[in-house]
């Protein structure tokens, strides 16, 4: 008999499992609005032109080998990636106060940061927004931290529960870690205004809380890499310390290459050096060193002005298409006279719309309209096209009337 004879069947992942169900559906009108993966107007995944160019350069470069990377990854990738979020003129970079580890995309970078904190930071409580990305609590708990929530989304206004957020963070034990979505909050699409970010920053610094930014959508919220990095840059400008996890899955379309980074902004260069040395001891026994291909693509693009500029154009194109889908969906619901106020569809930003549909309405849309989304009513606008907006609007209309 197998030693695993009694192992239980695990449930599908709440987000990635939606695609599993979608793939099993044979309906010609099925629509996958689950996972946050960009699709073109034709509904196809996309490899950015600038990525294909960079890959061609890599393939044609005879000097490129497949040797191990250092434990903390490709050095110029790390420098360029820290610069992308912190800004080229960041004092933290000029003063050499940033320790960066190339990570396995956003998830891997969050996990390395978590394990580092569990090992070296005195406070093991991390406050995460309510709601947040479904994988966050698992990454932090399994990485050795204990998770608490802070109020974030107000279902009544479908906006930010700013007073609740301030109250909960004010009540946090001093030194506690606070997870902040850098931009394009997942799943709500609701971000603080810059003024609200400044109040959050003051509160966090006055209470000595430790900010941990998760930046998985830089450039996807507004279409501008710099605009979307403002909240992070506000914190770093005050000279305080913070953690930042970055991902190139969405903004460079490198999903399956698993390209990201963890940066720890420290008060001094001396601390950053010692932090960097300890980061190696977290990574080596976990996966030893990160994959070379995706990081080489990113470094090739970021270090070449023409390629970087081309990337920003393609990135804005993706962001603009998503914003266009928001407008088309709102118009389609308005023209159907669908009951309810749907203006949040165009007020929310980033990849997702938090529709406000409840679990049974979601189930109805899957069963009757073959429309797939997460059970919390989140839809990935990147999965929509002008052709499929009417079908989604029909499903939503039927679900709420
Ligand atoms: C806030 C946030 N942080 C980190 C990640 C990790 O991304 P990666 O490890 O691929 O860089 C995601 C991706 N979340 C999804 O887009 C989503 O919520 O659909 C999807 O990719 C996922 O893995 O769930 C995210 O939404």
PDB file of C-alpha atoms in Angstrom, residues 78-352:
ATOM      1  CA  UNK A  78      18.947  43.860  -9.795  1.00  0.00           C
ATOM      2  CA  UNK A  79      20.347  47.386 -10.137  1.00  0.00           C
ATOM      3  CA  UNK A  80      18.037  48.259 -13.046  1.00  0.00           C
ATOM      4  CA  UNK A  81      14.985  46.767 -11.319  1.00  0.00           C
ATOM      5  CA  UNK A  82      15.565  48.721  -8.114  1.00  0.00           C
ATOM      6  CA  UNK A  83      15.998  51.846 -10.235  1.00  0.00           C
ATOM      7  CA  UNK A  84      12.726  51.166 -12.059  1.00  0.00           C
ATOM      8  CA  UNK A  85      10.658  51.373  -8.871  1.00  0.00           C
ATOM      9  CA  UNK A  86      12.785  53.814  -6.836  1.00  0.00           C
ATOM     10  CA  UNK A  87      13.622  56.202  -9.680  1.00  0.00           C
ATOM     11  CA  UNK A  88      17.024  56.843 -11.260  1.00  0.00           C
ATOM     12  CA  UNK A  89      17.654  59.777  -8.906  1.00  0.00           C
ATOM     13  CA  UNK A  90      16.680  57.899  -5.735  1.00  0.00           C
ATOM     14  CA  UNK A  91      18.883  58.896  -2.771  1.00  0.00           C
ATOM     15  CA  UNK A  92      18.625  55.315  -1.489  1.00  0.00           C
ATOM     16  CA  UNK A  93      20.309  54.089  -4.674  1.00  0.00           C
ATOM     17  CA  UNK A  94      22.901  56.877  -4.737  1.00  0.00           C
ATOM     18  CA  UNK A  95      23.820  56.114  -1.119  1.00  0.00           C
ATOM     19  CA  UNK A  96      23.996  52.364  -1.853  1.00  0.00           C
ATOM     20  CA  UNK A  97      21.321  51.598   0.781  1.00  0.00           C
ATOM     21  CA  UNK A  98      19.341  49.050  -1.234  1.00  0.00           C
ATOM     22  CA  UNK A  99      19.841  45.277  -0.965  1.00  0.00           C
ATOM     23  CA  UNK A 100      18.207  43.507  -3.930  1.00  0.00           C
ATOM     24  CA  UNK A 101      17.650  39.809  -4.638  1.00  0.00           C
ATOM     25  CA  UNK A 102      16.312  38.624  -8.007  1.00  0.00           C
ATOM     26  CA  UNK A 103      13.255  36.543  -7.102  1.00  0.00           C
ATOM     27  CA  UNK A 104      10.910  34.027  -8.705  1.00  0.00           C
ATOM     28  CA  UNK A 105       8.518  36.728  -9.905  1.00  0.00           C
ATOM     29  CA  UNK A 106       6.338  38.540  -7.356  1.00  0.00           C
ATOM     30  CA  UNK A 107       5.342  35.486  -5.360  1.00  0.00           C
ATOM     31  CA  UNK A 108       8.914  34.277  -4.899  1.00  0.00           C
ATOM     32  CA  UNK A 109      10.097  37.764  -3.962  1.00  0.00           C
ATOM     33  CA  UNK A 110       7.326  38.077  -1.356  1.00  0.00           C
ATOM     34  CA  UNK A 111       8.278  34.682   0.038  1.00  0.00           C
ATOM     35  CA  UNK A 112      12.003  35.476   0.321  1.00  0.00           C
ATOM     36  CA  UNK A 113      11.144  38.769   2.050  1.00  0.00           C
ATOM     37  CA  UNK A 114       8.809  36.927   4.414  1.00  0.00           C
ATOM     38  CA  UNK A 115      11.375  34.299   5.359  1.00  0.00           C
ATOM     39  CA  UNK A 116      14.006  37.014   5.848  1.00  0.00           C
ATOM     40  CA  UNK A 117      11.666  38.912   8.201  1.00  0.00           C
ATOM     41  CA  UNK A 118      10.703  35.758  10.112  1.00  0.00           C
ATOM     42  CA  UNK A 119      14.408  35.088  10.665  1.00  0.00           C
ATOM     43  CA  UNK A 120      15.787  38.605  11.341  1.00  0.00           C
ATOM     44  CA  UNK A 121      12.955  40.951  12.371  1.00  0.00           C
ATOM     45  CA  UNK A 122      11.683  41.108  15.960  1.00  0.00           C
ATOM     46  CA  UNK A 123       7.989  41.561  15.046  1.00  0.00           C
ATOM     47  CA  UNK A 124       6.299  38.637  13.280  1.00  0.00           C
ATOM     48  CA  UNK A 125       2.870  40.193  12.751  1.00  0.00           C
ATOM     49  CA  UNK A 126       2.019  41.401   9.256  1.00  0.00           C
ATOM     50  CA  UNK A 127      -1.125  43.439   8.597  1.00  0.00           C
ATOM     51  CA  UNK A 128      -2.657  42.799   5.186  1.00  0.00           C
ATOM     52  CA  UNK A 129      -5.539  44.712   3.545  1.00  0.00           C
ATOM     53  CA  UNK A 130      -9.071  43.286   3.687  1.00  0.00           C
ATOM     54  CA  UNK A 131      -9.526  42.001   0.956  1.00  0.00           C
ATOM     55  CA  UNK A 132      -6.195  41.265  -0.670  1.00  0.00           C
ATOM     56  CA  UNK A 133      -4.677  38.876  -3.239  1.00  0.00           C
ATOM     57  CA  UNK A 134      -5.773  35.368  -2.244  1.00  0.00           C
ATOM     58  CA  UNK A 135      -2.206  34.036  -2.100  1.00  0.00           C
ATOM     59  CA  UNK A 136      -0.925  36.705   0.330  1.00  0.00           C
ATOM     60  CA  UNK A 137      -2.062  35.113   3.615  1.00  0.00           C
ATOM     61  CA  UNK A 138      -0.629  31.725   2.565  1.00  0.00           C
ATOM     62  CA  UNK A 139       2.754  33.146   1.531  1.00  0.00           C
ATOM     63  CA  UNK A 140       3.117  35.086   4.791  1.00  0.00           C
ATOM     64  CA  UNK A 141       1.819  32.330   7.093  1.00  0.00           C
ATOM     65  CA  UNK A 142       3.865  29.534   5.513  1.00  0.00           C
ATOM     66  CA  UNK A 143       6.877  31.879   5.436  1.00  0.00           C
ATOM     67  CA  UNK A 144       6.734  32.225   9.219  1.00  0.00           C
ATOM     68  CA  UNK A 145       4.740  35.394   9.935  1.00  0.00           C
ATOM     69  CA  UNK A 146       1.345  35.727  11.593  1.00  0.00           C
ATOM     70  CA  UNK A 147      -1.309  37.546   9.588  1.00  0.00           C
ATOM     71  CA  UNK A 148      -3.780  40.210  10.735  1.00  0.00           C
ATOM     72  CA  UNK A 149      -6.035  42.358   8.567  1.00  0.00           C
ATOM     73  CA  UNK A 150      -6.585  46.070   8.245  1.00  0.00           C
ATOM     74  CA  UNK A 151      -9.810  47.521   6.809  1.00  0.00           C
ATOM     75  CA  UNK A 152      -9.328  48.581   3.182  1.00  0.00           C
ATOM     76  CA  UNK A 153     -12.447  48.220   0.977  1.00  0.00           C
ATOM     77  CA  UNK A 154     -15.874  49.717   1.749  1.00  0.00           C
ATOM     78  CA  UNK A 155     -18.586  47.640  -0.019  1.00  0.00           C
ATOM     79  CA  UNK A 156     -21.110  50.441   0.558  1.00  0.00           C
ATOM     80  CA  UNK A 157     -19.151  53.015  -1.446  1.00  0.00           C
ATOM     81  CA  UNK A 158     -17.148  50.440  -3.398  1.00  0.00           C
ATOM     82  CA  UNK A 159     -14.219  52.671  -2.496  1.00  0.00           C
ATOM     83  CA  UNK A 160     -11.500  52.918   0.139  1.00  0.00           C
ATOM     84  CA  UNK A 161     -12.455  52.592   3.815  1.00  0.00           C
ATOM     85  CA  UNK A 162      -9.827  55.202   4.646  1.00  0.00           C
ATOM     86  CA  UNK A 163     -10.977  55.886   8.205  1.00  0.00           C
ATOM     87  CA  UNK A 164     -11.074  52.146   8.928  1.00  0.00           C
ATOM     88  CA  UNK A 165      -7.596  51.780   7.457  1.00  0.00           C
ATOM     89  CA  UNK A 166      -6.179  54.558   9.624  1.00  0.00           C
ATOM     90  CA  UNK A 167      -7.893  53.205  12.761  1.00  0.00           C
ATOM     91  CA  UNK A 168      -6.615  49.669  12.225  1.00  0.00           C
ATOM     92  CA  UNK A 169      -3.046  50.732  11.465  1.00  0.00           C
ATOM     93  CA  UNK A 170      -3.088  53.119  14.452  1.00  0.00           C
ATOM     94  CA  UNK A 171      -4.055  50.161  16.628  1.00  0.00           C
ATOM     95  CA  UNK A 172      -1.287  47.949  15.216  1.00  0.00           C
ATOM     96  CA  UNK A 173       1.472  46.915  17.608  1.00  0.00           C
ATOM     97  CA  UNK A 174       4.450  49.219  17.004  1.00  0.00           C
ATOM     98  CA  UNK A 175       7.018  47.611  14.739  1.00  0.00           C
ATOM     99  CA  UNK A 176       4.408  45.449  13.015  1.00  0.00           C
ATOM    100  CA  UNK A 177       4.842  44.848   9.279  1.00  0.00           C
ATOM    101  CA  UNK A 178       2.257  46.387   6.927  1.00  0.00           C
ATOM    102  CA  UNK A 179       1.612  45.000   3.436  1.00  0.00           C
ATOM    103  CA  UNK A 180       0.818  47.746   0.922  1.00  0.00           C
ATOM    104  CA  UNK A 181      -0.176  47.246  -2.704  1.00  0.00           C
ATOM    105  CA  UNK A 182       2.051  49.732  -4.528  1.00  0.00           C
ATOM    106  CA  UNK A 183      -0.659  50.410  -7.164  1.00  0.00           C
ATOM    107  CA  UNK A 184      -3.694  48.721  -8.777  1.00  0.00           C
ATOM    108  CA  UNK A 185      -4.947  47.010  -5.616  1.00  0.00           C
ATOM    109  CA  UNK A 186      -5.938  43.389  -6.235  1.00  0.00           C
ATOM    110  CA  UNK A 187      -8.854  42.482  -6.143  1.00  0.00           C
ATOM    111  CA  UNK A 188     -10.618  45.845  -5.588  1.00  0.00           C
ATOM    112  CA  UNK A 189      -8.933  48.157  -8.132  1.00  0.00           C
ATOM    113  CA  UNK A 190      -9.207  50.846  -5.428  1.00  0.00           C
ATOM    114  CA  UNK A 191      -6.032  52.822  -4.624  1.00  0.00           C
ATOM    115  CA  UNK A 192      -5.485  55.602  -2.060  1.00  0.00           C
ATOM    116  CA  UNK A 193      -5.042  59.108  -3.501  1.00  0.00           C
ATOM    117  CA  UNK A 194      -1.566  60.627  -3.172  1.00  0.00           C
ATOM    118  CA  UNK A 195      -2.859  62.755  -0.266  1.00  0.00           C
ATOM    119  CA  UNK A 196      -4.145  59.616   1.452  1.00  0.00           C
ATOM    120  CA  UNK A 197      -0.832  57.889   0.776  1.00  0.00           C
ATOM    121  CA  UNK A 198       0.941  60.775   2.530  1.00  0.00           C
ATOM    122  CA  UNK A 199      -1.286  60.318   5.594  1.00  0.00           C
ATOM    123  CA  UNK A 200      -0.613  56.564   5.531  1.00  0.00           C
ATOM    124  CA  UNK A 201       3.118  57.234   5.292  1.00  0.00           C
ATOM    125  CA  UNK A 202       3.052  59.627   8.273  1.00  0.00           C
ATOM    126  CA  UNK A 203       1.091  57.139  10.361  1.00  0.00           C
ATOM    127  CA  UNK A 204       3.379  54.234   9.463  1.00  0.00           C
ATOM    128  CA  UNK A 205       6.535  56.225  10.201  1.00  0.00           C
ATOM    129  CA  UNK A 206       5.166  57.738  13.437  1.00  0.00           C
ATOM    130  CA  UNK A 207       4.264  54.280  14.737  1.00  0.00           C
ATOM    131  CA  UNK A 208       7.503  52.682  13.553  1.00  0.00           C
ATOM    132  CA  UNK A 209       5.606  50.158  11.420  1.00  0.00           C
ATOM    133  CA  UNK A 210       7.584  48.411   8.646  1.00  0.00           C
ATOM    134  CA  UNK A 211       6.096  48.864   5.140  1.00  0.00           C
ATOM    135  CA  UNK A 212       6.259  45.895   2.753  1.00  0.00           C
ATOM    136  CA  UNK A 213       5.238  47.028  -0.757  1.00  0.00           C
ATOM    137  CA  UNK A 214       3.943  44.518  -3.261  1.00  0.00           C
ATOM    138  CA  UNK A 215       4.417  45.986  -6.748  1.00  0.00           C
ATOM    139  CA  UNK A 216       2.988  43.535  -9.277  1.00  0.00           C
ATOM    140  CA  UNK A 217       1.409  46.071 -11.661  1.00  0.00           C
ATOM    141  CA  UNK A 218       3.787  49.011 -12.025  1.00  0.00           C
ATOM    142  CA  UNK A 219       2.736  50.813 -15.194  1.00  0.00           C
ATOM    143  CA  UNK A 220      -0.555  48.930 -15.436  1.00  0.00           C
ATOM    144  CA  UNK A 221      -2.627  51.234 -13.257  1.00  0.00           C
ATOM    145  CA  UNK A 222      -2.041  54.565 -14.996  1.00  0.00           C
ATOM    146  CA  UNK A 223       0.005  53.436 -17.992  1.00  0.00           C
ATOM    147  CA  UNK A 224       3.003  55.303 -16.546  1.00  0.00           C
ATOM    148  CA  UNK A 225       5.804  53.478 -14.740  1.00  0.00           C
ATOM    149  CA  UNK A 226       6.762  56.633 -12.825  1.00  0.00           C
ATOM    150  CA  UNK A 227       3.227  57.629 -11.804  1.00  0.00           C
ATOM    151  CA  UNK A 228       2.541  54.140 -10.471  1.00  0.00           C
ATOM    152  CA  UNK A 229       5.768  54.206  -8.438  1.00  0.00           C
ATOM    153  CA  UNK A 230       4.915  57.461  -6.604  1.00  0.00           C
ATOM    154  CA  UNK A 231       3.633  55.863  -3.361  1.00  0.00           C
ATOM    155  CA  UNK A 232       6.793  53.776  -3.001  1.00  0.00           C
ATOM    156  CA  UNK A 233       8.990  56.786  -3.793  1.00  0.00           C
ATOM    157  CA  UNK A 234       7.198  58.898  -1.146  1.00  0.00           C
ATOM    158  CA  UNK A 235       8.151  56.400   1.527  1.00  0.00           C
ATOM    159  CA  UNK A 236      11.747  55.971   0.334  1.00  0.00           C
ATOM    160  CA  UNK A 237      12.195  59.763   0.104  1.00  0.00           C
ATOM    161  CA  UNK A 238      11.692  60.075   3.873  1.00  0.00           C
ATOM    162  CA  UNK A 239      14.830  58.046   4.507  1.00  0.00           C
ATOM    163  CA  UNK A 240      12.959  55.245   6.276  1.00  0.00           C
ATOM    164  CA  UNK A 241      13.295  51.525   5.641  1.00  0.00           C
ATOM    165  CA  UNK A 242      10.956  49.326   3.594  1.00  0.00           C
ATOM    166  CA  UNK A 243      10.612  46.067   1.675  1.00  0.00           C
ATOM    167  CA  UNK A 244       9.548  46.039  -1.989  1.00  0.00           C
ATOM    168  CA  UNK A 245       8.558  42.975  -4.023  1.00  0.00           C
ATOM    169  CA  UNK A 246       8.458  43.516  -7.797  1.00  0.00           C
ATOM    170  CA  UNK A 247       7.136  41.421 -10.677  1.00  0.00           C
ATOM    171  CA  UNK A 248       7.541  41.598 -14.469  1.00  0.00           C
ATOM    172  CA  UNK A 249       4.746  39.054 -15.049  1.00  0.00           C
ATOM    173  CA  UNK A 250       2.154  41.629 -16.133  1.00  0.00           C
ATOM    174  CA  UNK A 251       3.977  44.789 -17.181  1.00  0.00           C
ATOM    175  CA  UNK A 252       6.457  42.956 -19.395  1.00  0.00           C
ATOM    176  CA  UNK A 253       4.277  39.897 -20.051  1.00  0.00           C
ATOM    177  CA  UNK A 254       6.909  37.540 -18.614  1.00  0.00           C
ATOM    178  CA  UNK A 255       4.375  35.472 -16.590  1.00  0.00           C
ATOM    179  CA  UNK A 256       5.920  32.033 -17.096  1.00  0.00           C
ATOM    180  CA  UNK A 257       9.551  33.246 -16.973  1.00  0.00           C
ATOM    181  CA  UNK A 258       9.063  34.002 -13.271  1.00  0.00           C
ATOM    182  CA  UNK A 259      10.983  37.299 -13.169  1.00  0.00           C
ATOM    183  CA  UNK A 260      10.873  39.615 -10.158  1.00  0.00           C
ATOM    184  CA  UNK A 261      12.937  41.004  -7.304  1.00  0.00           C
ATOM    185  CA  UNK A 262      12.912  41.774  -3.606  1.00  0.00           C
ATOM    186  CA  UNK A 263      14.522  45.055  -2.542  1.00  0.00           C
ATOM    187  CA  UNK A 264      15.171  45.987   1.081  1.00  0.00           C
ATOM    188  CA  UNK A 265      15.763  49.727   1.506  1.00  0.00           C
ATOM    189  CA  UNK A 266      17.992  50.212   4.581  1.00  0.00           C
ATOM    190  CA  UNK A 267      19.071  53.248   6.598  1.00  0.00           C
ATOM    191  CA  UNK A 268      22.770  52.865   5.787  1.00  0.00           C
ATOM    192  CA  UNK A 269      24.989  51.239   3.162  1.00  0.00           C
ATOM    193  CA  UNK A 270      26.680  49.222   5.904  1.00  0.00           C
ATOM    194  CA  UNK A 271      23.351  47.701   6.997  1.00  0.00           C
ATOM    195  CA  UNK A 272      22.399  47.055   3.349  1.00  0.00           C
ATOM    196  CA  UNK A 273      25.610  45.102   2.839  1.00  0.00           C
ATOM    197  CA  UNK A 274      24.990  42.881   5.848  1.00  0.00           C
ATOM    198  CA  UNK A 275      21.309  42.468   4.927  1.00  0.00           C
ATOM    199  CA  UNK A 276      22.388  41.383   1.451  1.00  0.00           C
ATOM    200  CA  UNK A 277      24.748  38.790   2.918  1.00  0.00           C
ATOM    201  CA  UNK A 278      21.916  37.366   5.041  1.00  0.00           C
ATOM    202  CA  UNK A 279      19.546  37.318   2.023  1.00  0.00           C
ATOM    203  CA  UNK A 280      21.916  34.786   0.429  1.00  0.00           C
ATOM    204  CA  UNK A 281      21.405  32.449   3.387  1.00  0.00           C
ATOM    205  CA  UNK A 282      17.641  32.548   2.816  1.00  0.00           C
ATOM    206  CA  UNK A 283      17.844  31.898  -0.937  1.00  0.00           C
ATOM    207  CA  UNK A 284      20.586  29.260  -1.149  1.00  0.00           C
ATOM    208  CA  UNK A 285      18.683  26.487   0.689  1.00  0.00           C
ATOM    209  CA  UNK A 286      15.381  27.487  -0.977  1.00  0.00           C
ATOM    210  CA  UNK A 287      16.217  27.351  -4.723  1.00  0.00           C
ATOM    211  CA  UNK A 288      19.961  28.148  -4.697  1.00  0.00           C
ATOM    212  CA  UNK A 289      19.905  30.759  -7.477  1.00  0.00           C
ATOM    213  CA  UNK A 290      17.290  32.212  -9.863  1.00  0.00           C
ATOM    214  CA  UNK A 291      16.646  31.538 -13.586  1.00  0.00           C
ATOM    215  CA  UNK A 292      18.822  33.388 -16.068  1.00  0.00           C
ATOM    216  CA  UNK A 293      16.629  33.819 -19.181  1.00  0.00           C
ATOM    217  CA  UNK A 294      13.839  36.140 -18.034  1.00  0.00           C
ATOM    218  CA  UNK A 295      16.204  38.363 -16.052  1.00  0.00           C
ATOM    219  CA  UNK A 296      18.459  38.676 -19.116  1.00  0.00           C
ATOM    220  CA  UNK A 297      15.484  39.809 -21.205  1.00  0.00           C
ATOM    221  CA  UNK A 298      14.572  42.473 -18.633  1.00  0.00           C
ATOM    222  CA  UNK A 299      18.176  43.692 -18.254  1.00  0.00           C
ATOM    223  CA  UNK A 300      18.559  43.888 -22.037  1.00  0.00           C
ATOM    224  CA  UNK A 301      15.444  46.076 -22.297  1.00  0.00           C
ATOM    225  CA  UNK A 302      16.062  48.296 -19.257  1.00  0.00           C
ATOM    226  CA  UNK A 303      19.666  49.126 -20.157  1.00  0.00           C
ATOM    227  CA  UNK A 304      18.878  50.178 -23.742  1.00  0.00           C
ATOM    228  CA  UNK A 305      17.085  53.536 -24.061  1.00  0.00           C
ATOM    229  CA  UNK A 306      15.382  52.660 -27.352  1.00  0.00           C
ATOM    230  CA  UNK A 307      14.161  49.291 -26.069  1.00  0.00           C
ATOM    231  CA  UNK A 308      13.049  50.887 -22.768  1.00  0.00           C
ATOM    232  CA  UNK A 309      11.086  53.563 -24.616  1.00  0.00           C
ATOM    233  CA  UNK A 310       9.502  50.929 -26.867  1.00  0.00           C
ATOM    234  CA  UNK A 311       8.503  48.962 -23.779  1.00  0.00           C
ATOM    235  CA  UNK A 312       6.818  52.016 -22.218  1.00  0.00           C
ATOM    236  CA  UNK A 313       4.766  52.469 -25.408  1.00  0.00           C
ATOM    237  CA  UNK A 314       3.632  48.832 -25.467  1.00  0.00           C
ATOM    238  CA  UNK A 315       2.895  48.947 -21.733  1.00  0.00           C
ATOM    239  CA  UNK A 316       0.744  52.053 -22.134  1.00  0.00           C
ATOM    240  CA  UNK A 317      -1.037  50.310 -25.000  1.00  0.00           C
ATOM    241  CA  UNK A 318      -2.007  47.451 -22.691  1.00  0.00           C
ATOM    242  CA  UNK A 319      -3.095  49.802 -19.908  1.00  0.00           C
ATOM    243  CA  UNK A 320      -5.134  51.888 -22.350  1.00  0.00           C
ATOM    244  CA  UNK A 321      -6.888  48.831 -23.763  1.00  0.00           C
ATOM    245  CA  UNK A 322      -7.919  47.814 -20.268  1.00  0.00           C
ATOM    246  CA  UNK A 323      -9.236  51.319 -19.557  1.00  0.00           C
ATOM    247  CA  UNK A 324     -11.158  51.152 -22.833  1.00  0.00           C
ATOM    248  CA  UNK A 325     -12.725  47.846 -21.768  1.00  0.00           C
ATOM    249  CA  UNK A 326     -13.909  49.545 -18.564  1.00  0.00           C
ATOM    250  CA  UNK A 327     -15.697  52.219 -20.559  1.00  0.00           C
ATOM    251  CA  UNK A 328     -17.230  49.703 -22.979  1.00  0.00           C
ATOM    252  CA  UNK A 329     -18.534  47.532 -20.145  1.00  0.00           C
ATOM    253  CA  UNK A 330     -20.083  50.493 -18.318  1.00  0.00           C
ATOM    254  CA  UNK A 331     -21.725  51.681 -21.566  1.00  0.00           C
ATOM    255  CA  UNK A 332     -23.068  48.187 -22.271  1.00  0.00           C
ATOM    256  CA  UNK A 333     -24.637  47.943 -18.805  1.00  0.00           C
ATOM    257  CA  UNK A 334     -26.042  51.465 -19.068  1.00  0.00           C
ATOM    258  CA  UNK A 335     -27.597  50.735 -22.465  1.00  0.00           C
ATOM    259  CA  UNK A 336     -29.196  47.598 -20.998  1.00  0.00           C
ATOM    260  CA  UNK A 337     -30.556  49.576 -18.080  1.00  0.00           C
ATOM    261  CA  UNK A 338     -28.920  47.071 -15.727  1.00  0.00           C
ATOM    262  CA  UNK A 339     -30.122  47.945 -12.210  1.00  0.00           C
ATOM    263  CA  UNK A 340     -27.493  49.400  -9.839  1.00  0.00           C
ATOM    264  CA  UNK A 341     -24.731  51.991  -9.959  1.00  0.00           C
ATOM    265  CA  UNK A 342     -21.865  50.633 -12.092  1.00  0.00           C
ATOM    266  CA  UNK A 343     -19.680  53.746 -12.133  1.00  0.00           C
ATOM    267  CA  UNK A 344     -17.047  51.951 -10.031  1.00  0.00           C
ATOM    268  CA  UNK A 345     -16.161  50.004 -13.194  1.00  0.00           C
ATOM    269  CA  UNK A 346     -14.457  53.132 -14.582  1.00  0.00           C
ATOM    270  CA  UNK A 347     -13.296  54.520 -11.228  1.00  0.00           C
ATOM    271  CA  UNK A 348     -11.306  51.419 -10.312  1.00  0.00           C
ATOM    272  CA  UNK A 349      -7.842  51.036 -11.857  1.00  0.00           C
ATOM    273  CA  UNK A 350      -5.433  48.312 -12.902  1.00  0.00           C
ATOM    274  CA  UNK A 351      -6.291  44.887 -14.234  1.00  0.00           C
ATOM    275  CA  UNK A 352      -9.357  44.087 -12.193  1.00  0.00           C
TER     276      UNK A 352
END
